[in-house]
XYZ file of C-alpha atoms in Angstrom:
397
model
C -112.012 80.470 229.330
C -110.856 82.205 232.127
C -106.300 81.528 233.883
C -108.214 78.743 236.742
C -109.690 76.848 234.182
C -106.225 76.436 232.188
C -105.308 74.328 233.835
C -101.018 73.364 233.117
C -99.190 70.996 231.107
C -98.568 68.480 233.510
C -95.617 66.668 232.252
C -95.678 66.974 228.630
C -92.853 66.539 227.317
C -93.003 68.118 223.418
C -89.563 66.365 222.150
C -90.704 62.787 223.285
C -93.618 63.345 221.455
C -92.248 64.479 217.700
C -89.740 61.228 219.638
C -93.471 58.949 219.135
C -93.927 61.009 215.773
C -91.263 59.824 213.985
C -91.097 56.452 214.348
C -94.276 56.321 212.533
C -93.792 58.020 209.609
C -90.693 55.969 209.029
C -92.548 53.081 209.369
C -94.813 55.188 207.033
C -91.698 55.932 204.877
C -91.276 52.295 203.819
C -95.178 51.104 203.606
C -95.858 54.442 201.226
C -93.386 55.165 199.624
C -94.238 57.411 196.545
C -97.193 56.258 196.980
C -100.324 57.830 198.841
C -102.362 56.583 201.776
C -105.781 57.372 201.805
C -107.494 60.292 203.127
C -107.720 59.036 206.664
C -107.979 55.251 208.340
C -109.943 52.163 208.359
C -110.245 50.850 212.092
C -106.619 52.957 212.638
C -105.624 51.716 209.849
C -104.385 54.458 206.563
C -104.205 51.446 203.230
C -103.035 52.923 199.589
C -105.431 55.851 198.741
C -107.865 53.472 196.536
C -107.714 52.556 192.968
C -109.209 54.882 190.543
C -110.900 53.963 187.072
C -107.831 55.798 185.216
C -105.450 55.684 188.928
C -104.034 52.877 190.253
C -104.480 52.877 194.056
C -101.842 55.622 196.092
C -101.690 57.232 193.316
C -101.871 61.523 194.132
C -105.379 63.076 193.942
C -107.141 64.629 195.890
C -107.614 66.551 198.679
C -104.855 66.124 201.871
C -102.347 64.053 199.942
C -99.639 66.354 200.294
C -100.617 66.533 204.391
C -98.464 63.395 203.511
C -94.818 64.756 202.291
C -96.011 67.407 204.667
C -94.830 65.948 207.910
C -91.695 64.407 206.098
C -90.237 68.136 205.323
C -90.759 69.237 208.547
C -89.789 66.084 209.876
C -86.742 67.056 207.427
C -86.598 70.815 209.155
C -86.909 68.857 212.219
C -83.723 66.504 212.820
C -81.808 67.232 209.148
C -82.057 63.535 208.715
C -81.508 62.974 205.140
C -84.373 59.973 204.704
C -86.749 63.033 205.255
C -85.296 64.826 202.278
C -84.985 61.901 200.268
C -88.746 61.027 200.733
C -90.007 64.867 200.634
C -87.466 65.128 197.359
C -89.289 61.263 195.424
C -92.385 63.707 196.098
C -91.505 66.808 193.828
C -92.210 65.162 190.801
C -95.350 63.389 191.392
C -97.237 66.944 192.552
C -95.506 68.142 189.567
C -96.712 65.581 186.873
C -100.546 66.099 188.746
C -100.913 69.483 188.050
C -99.071 68.842 184.715
C -101.258 66.867 183.534
C -104.489 68.471 185.227
C -105.558 64.955 187.043
C -108.115 65.849 189.755
C -107.277 69.628 189.972
C -110.686 71.273 190.151
C -110.783 72.212 193.075
C -109.330 75.159 195.719
C -107.280 73.209 197.392
C -104.799 73.554 195.357
C -103.656 75.923 198.231
C -102.671 73.139 200.636
C -101.039 70.496 197.586
C -98.764 73.129 196.594
C -98.170 74.528 199.071
C -96.506 72.281 201.160
C -96.372 69.932 197.792
C -94.166 72.486 196.413
C -94.077 75.760 198.165
C -92.403 73.341 200.998
C -89.791 71.654 198.426
C -88.720 74.612 197.323
C -88.027 76.963 200.293
C -85.918 74.040 201.361
C -84.121 71.948 197.902
C -84.495 75.067 195.778
C -85.905 72.275 193.392
C -86.933 74.503 190.524
C -89.154 71.308 189.020
C -91.537 72.061 192.505
C -91.598 75.608 191.320
C -93.438 75.370 189.030
C -95.210 73.498 190.147
C -96.399 75.078 192.123
C -95.871 78.003 189.927
C -98.805 76.459 187.190
C -101.570 75.514 190.359
C -101.487 79.032 191.336
C -102.356 80.496 187.524
C -104.447 77.124 187.722
C -106.783 78.210 191.524
C -106.778 82.308 189.871
C -109.379 79.922 187.171
C -111.388 79.809 189.934
C -112.328 82.962 191.043
C -116.128 84.024 190.267
C -116.390 87.394 189.428
C -118.388 90.399 190.001
C -117.946 88.345 193.947
C -114.364 88.028 194.149
C -114.964 84.968 195.653
C -112.466 81.758 194.721
C -115.372 79.169 194.817
C -114.755 75.471 196.189
C -115.493 72.631 194.150
C -116.387 71.352 190.770
C -115.543 72.970 187.691
C -116.313 76.484 188.025
C -117.668 77.218 183.718
C -119.459 73.876 184.290
C -121.188 72.708 187.079
C -123.480 75.109 188.135
C -124.807 73.352 191.958
C -121.279 74.014 193.150
C -121.588 77.636 190.649
C -120.764 80.660 193.925
C -119.890 78.682 196.421
C -117.298 79.107 199.109
C -115.636 77.691 201.826
C -113.763 78.596 205.113
C -111.804 75.695 204.710
C -110.296 77.988 201.507
C -108.254 80.668 203.615
C -105.609 78.627 204.571
C -105.455 77.899 201.006
C -105.015 81.452 200.251
C -101.842 82.459 200.980
C -100.226 80.226 197.484
C -101.638 82.972 195.539
C -99.425 85.926 197.757
C -96.281 83.329 197.435
C -96.739 83.098 194.020
C -97.694 86.663 193.557
C -93.807 87.305 195.358
C -92.151 85.098 193.415
C -94.097 86.702 190.273
C -93.973 89.757 191.589
C -97.603 90.664 190.524
C -100.209 91.986 191.951
C -103.133 90.648 190.141
C -102.358 87.018 193.123
C -102.609 88.864 196.302
C -105.667 91.038 194.866
C -107.258 88.373 194.297
C -106.057 86.770 197.606
C -107.653 89.976 199.560
C -110.895 90.170 198.286
C -111.780 86.195 198.618
C -110.895 86.284 202.488
C -112.827 89.715 202.855
C -115.874 88.756 201.683
C -115.127 85.938 204.310
C -115.048 87.754 206.485
C -118.264 89.457 206.056
C -120.541 87.074 205.679
C -118.750 83.706 206.659
C -117.822 84.974 210.067
C -121.139 85.453 211.700
C -122.148 88.105 214.281
C -121.908 85.495 216.910
C -118.830 84.888 216.153
C -119.011 81.714 214.714
C -118.452 80.646 211.506
C -120.742 79.314 208.352
C -118.530 76.180 206.567
C -119.330 77.525 203.442
C -121.709 79.911 202.000
C -123.744 80.617 198.249
C -123.090 84.530 196.190
C -125.233 84.376 192.613
C -123.177 83.732 190.206
C -123.887 86.343 188.140
C -124.516 89.832 190.075
C -122.887 88.764 193.443
C -125.182 89.045 195.788
C -124.373 87.016 199.077
C -126.970 85.481 199.473
C -126.875 82.832 201.821
C -124.484 80.700 204.415
C -125.456 76.522 205.222
C -123.152 73.397 205.779
C -121.624 70.616 204.374
C -119.466 68.750 207.455
C -120.858 70.150 209.605
C -124.041 69.244 212.509
C -126.061 71.502 211.409
C -126.821 75.015 209.131
C -126.627 77.010 212.217
C -123.905 74.700 213.796
C -120.505 75.746 215.011
C -118.105 72.958 212.282
C -115.489 72.427 215.217
C -112.604 72.362 212.572
C -114.473 74.838 209.772
C -113.807 76.865 213.475
C -110.632 75.695 214.214
C -109.612 76.965 209.628
C -111.237 80.628 210.199
C -108.791 81.129 213.140
C -105.644 79.596 211.330
C -107.007 81.239 207.398
C -107.267 84.774 209.692
C -104.045 84.845 210.677
C -102.114 84.481 207.582
C -104.263 86.428 205.970
C -103.482 89.313 208.120
C -99.708 88.073 207.949
C -99.415 88.867 204.123
C -101.370 91.485 204.878
C -101.750 93.561 208.115
C -104.819 94.409 207.142
C -106.455 94.576 211.106
C -109.529 92.895 209.870
C -108.239 89.979 209.757
C -106.535 90.776 212.785
C -110.051 91.058 214.397
C -111.116 87.578 212.313
C -108.966 85.495 213.888
C -109.457 87.332 217.106
C -113.705 86.229 217.523
C -112.745 82.911 215.266
C -110.769 81.743 218.523
C -112.146 83.470 221.401
C -115.769 81.795 220.617
C -113.843 77.943 220.061
C -111.288 78.639 223.203
C -114.835 78.614 225.385
C -116.669 76.051 223.906
C -113.865 73.820 224.093
C -114.070 70.384 226.947
C -112.567 69.571 230.114
C -109.384 68.171 227.949
C -109.030 71.226 225.157
C -110.114 68.826 222.182
C -113.365 69.434 220.400
C -116.509 67.355 219.678
C -116.693 67.462 215.604
C -119.389 70.328 216.295
C -119.214 72.899 218.770
C -122.462 73.025 219.527
C -121.537 69.199 222.208
C -119.642 68.922 225.007
C -118.607 66.790 228.198
C -121.809 64.660 228.269
C -122.802 64.495 225.136
C -121.774 61.326 222.975
C -120.458 62.808 220.120
C -117.505 62.149 218.786
C -113.785 64.659 219.210
C -112.014 65.781 216.282
C -108.675 65.175 216.459
C -107.062 67.173 213.289
C -109.571 69.926 214.418
C -107.146 70.261 217.508
C -104.406 70.324 215.785
C -105.336 72.629 213.271
C -106.759 75.321 215.650
C -103.197 74.650 218.349
C -101.259 76.003 214.434
C -103.604 78.764 214.345
C -104.236 79.951 218.145
C -100.035 79.836 217.135
C -100.463 81.817 214.586
C -101.779 84.165 216.205
C -100.212 85.002 218.952
C -97.209 85.801 216.441
C -98.169 88.537 215.407
C -100.852 89.672 218.655
C -98.764 92.711 220.793
C -99.557 92.242 223.478
C -97.140 89.810 225.798
C -99.311 89.095 227.842
C -101.394 87.414 225.497
C -99.234 85.554 222.889
C -98.865 84.067 226.038
C -102.388 83.023 226.843
C -102.584 81.856 223.787
C -99.722 79.970 223.421
C -100.499 78.733 227.310
C -104.107 77.518 225.165
C -102.277 75.879 222.167
C -99.766 73.922 224.692
C -102.932 72.445 226.701
C -104.086 70.435 223.096
C -101.432 69.149 221.833
C -100.395 67.799 225.594
C -103.699 66.461 225.699
C -103.700 64.665 221.900
C -100.002 63.199 222.472
C -101.791 61.877 225.901
C -104.081 60.737 225.052
C -105.012 60.211 221.298
C -102.100 58.947 219.450
C -102.010 56.456 217.468
C -99.409 54.680 219.968
C -103.148 53.585 221.927
C -104.126 51.300 219.265
C -101.017 48.627 218.130
C -100.755 48.532 214.783
C -101.823 52.207 213.857
C -99.617 53.734 211.478
C -100.961 57.225 212.521
C -100.202 60.410 215.138
C -103.958 60.773 216.034
C -106.800 59.360 215.992
C -109.827 60.097 217.263
C -110.523 62.693 214.233
C -113.437 62.550 212.666
C -114.082 64.220 208.509
C -117.506 64.025 207.237
C -119.746 62.559 209.742
C -123.141 63.657 207.703
C -122.145 60.948 205.894
C -120.013 59.532 208.385
C -116.789 59.301 206.457
C -113.875 58.819 208.633
C -116.271 59.393 212.079
C -113.935 58.990 214.476
C -110.068 57.391 213.136
C -107.393 59.022 212.408
C -106.454 61.689 209.234
C -103.868 63.173 207.245
C -104.344 66.646 207.785
C -104.893 66.119 211.804
C -101.003 64.859 211.720
C -100.306 67.202 209.886
C -101.392 70.397 211.540
C -100.457 68.494 214.875
C -96.485 67.810 214.248
C -96.744 71.134 212.158
C -97.870 72.390 216.410
C -95.106 70.437 217.640
C -92.913 72.045 215.142
C -93.961 76.003 216.110
C -93.586 74.337 220.225
C -89.827 73.407 219.805
C -88.394 75.784 217.324
C -90.601 78.965 218.273
C -89.072 80.540 215.727
C -90.044 78.602 212.807
C -91.056 79.448 209.341
C -94.483 77.831 208.415
C -94.331 77.250 204.286
C -97.708 79.370 204.372
C -96.381 82.608 205.508
C -93.622 82.463 202.357
C -93.634 84.421 199.884
């Protein structure tokens, strides 16, 4: 992308975008209380998280509940309003209970869940139950480390799910900050060693020579040999799933933050370069980067919100002021486009911050809908823009 192609942000007003976001969050506090929305909207509206055989509707299960919680803590930090703090504090017990009762813990997404559901409230309130829950979640995440490959298995019970043994996915990069935080809290280097070993494997195998990324990759569970890359949610095994590439930008940049390993910074740059070079005119990616303007395919606004946060994180670690400015400008253009064209405000009755996201196109789940992670990272990106010195929860140590 050239400077000429980059364009300008025009009349983008991040404070106005935040005001609209707070209105939606306020309404959702009233709607959901201490319960949790579903992963995605249905007809542009979040329903309660569905009941299961063992849990009532609105229960804390699945990998996305903390993205609602994270919105509350961001809103509290941005405004200081007690209503957001109270709503966030009211969810601490839910996350602590979830890990104590071992509810739906067979996932690497414990990092997503407990960075926002445990670390964030610990940082902001010093609540010991939040800290204890996050530390317990990190211990569960450590049980997913598979030797000799040194990877963290993505899904399924490592001891009892043969179909998932030896598989990791690019999203896992965002789950490693929980291990770095836990290691620092306990002064125990095992956690950081596990995170570094895992990220190093993804750097070497999930990031392809052409700077694209696989969504998933398999290692032999016995020998540790790298086997093959595939996709679960992208268009094809050899295409480039947009949200996965965005996770690569953000996740590798955060790994550099925690380790100062220059190879992770290089990996983040490579992911960012490819992502930026394959965007449509309005800077909001289609769900797979193989598609662009004229394809007729749906966008993934959640990929744009994650990528914007990743670009801003990468900019924080670049030494060249011109490169810092280029990355920040690119991220701001994405967020400006989201705020102007893709918010739930365009659909009467919507309770999403963003619409036009894609959860899982191959499975037909959450296509052209809002989703909780897209909403969270949109709000995080706005936070980073209006408060450049804000310290992300993912950097906590």
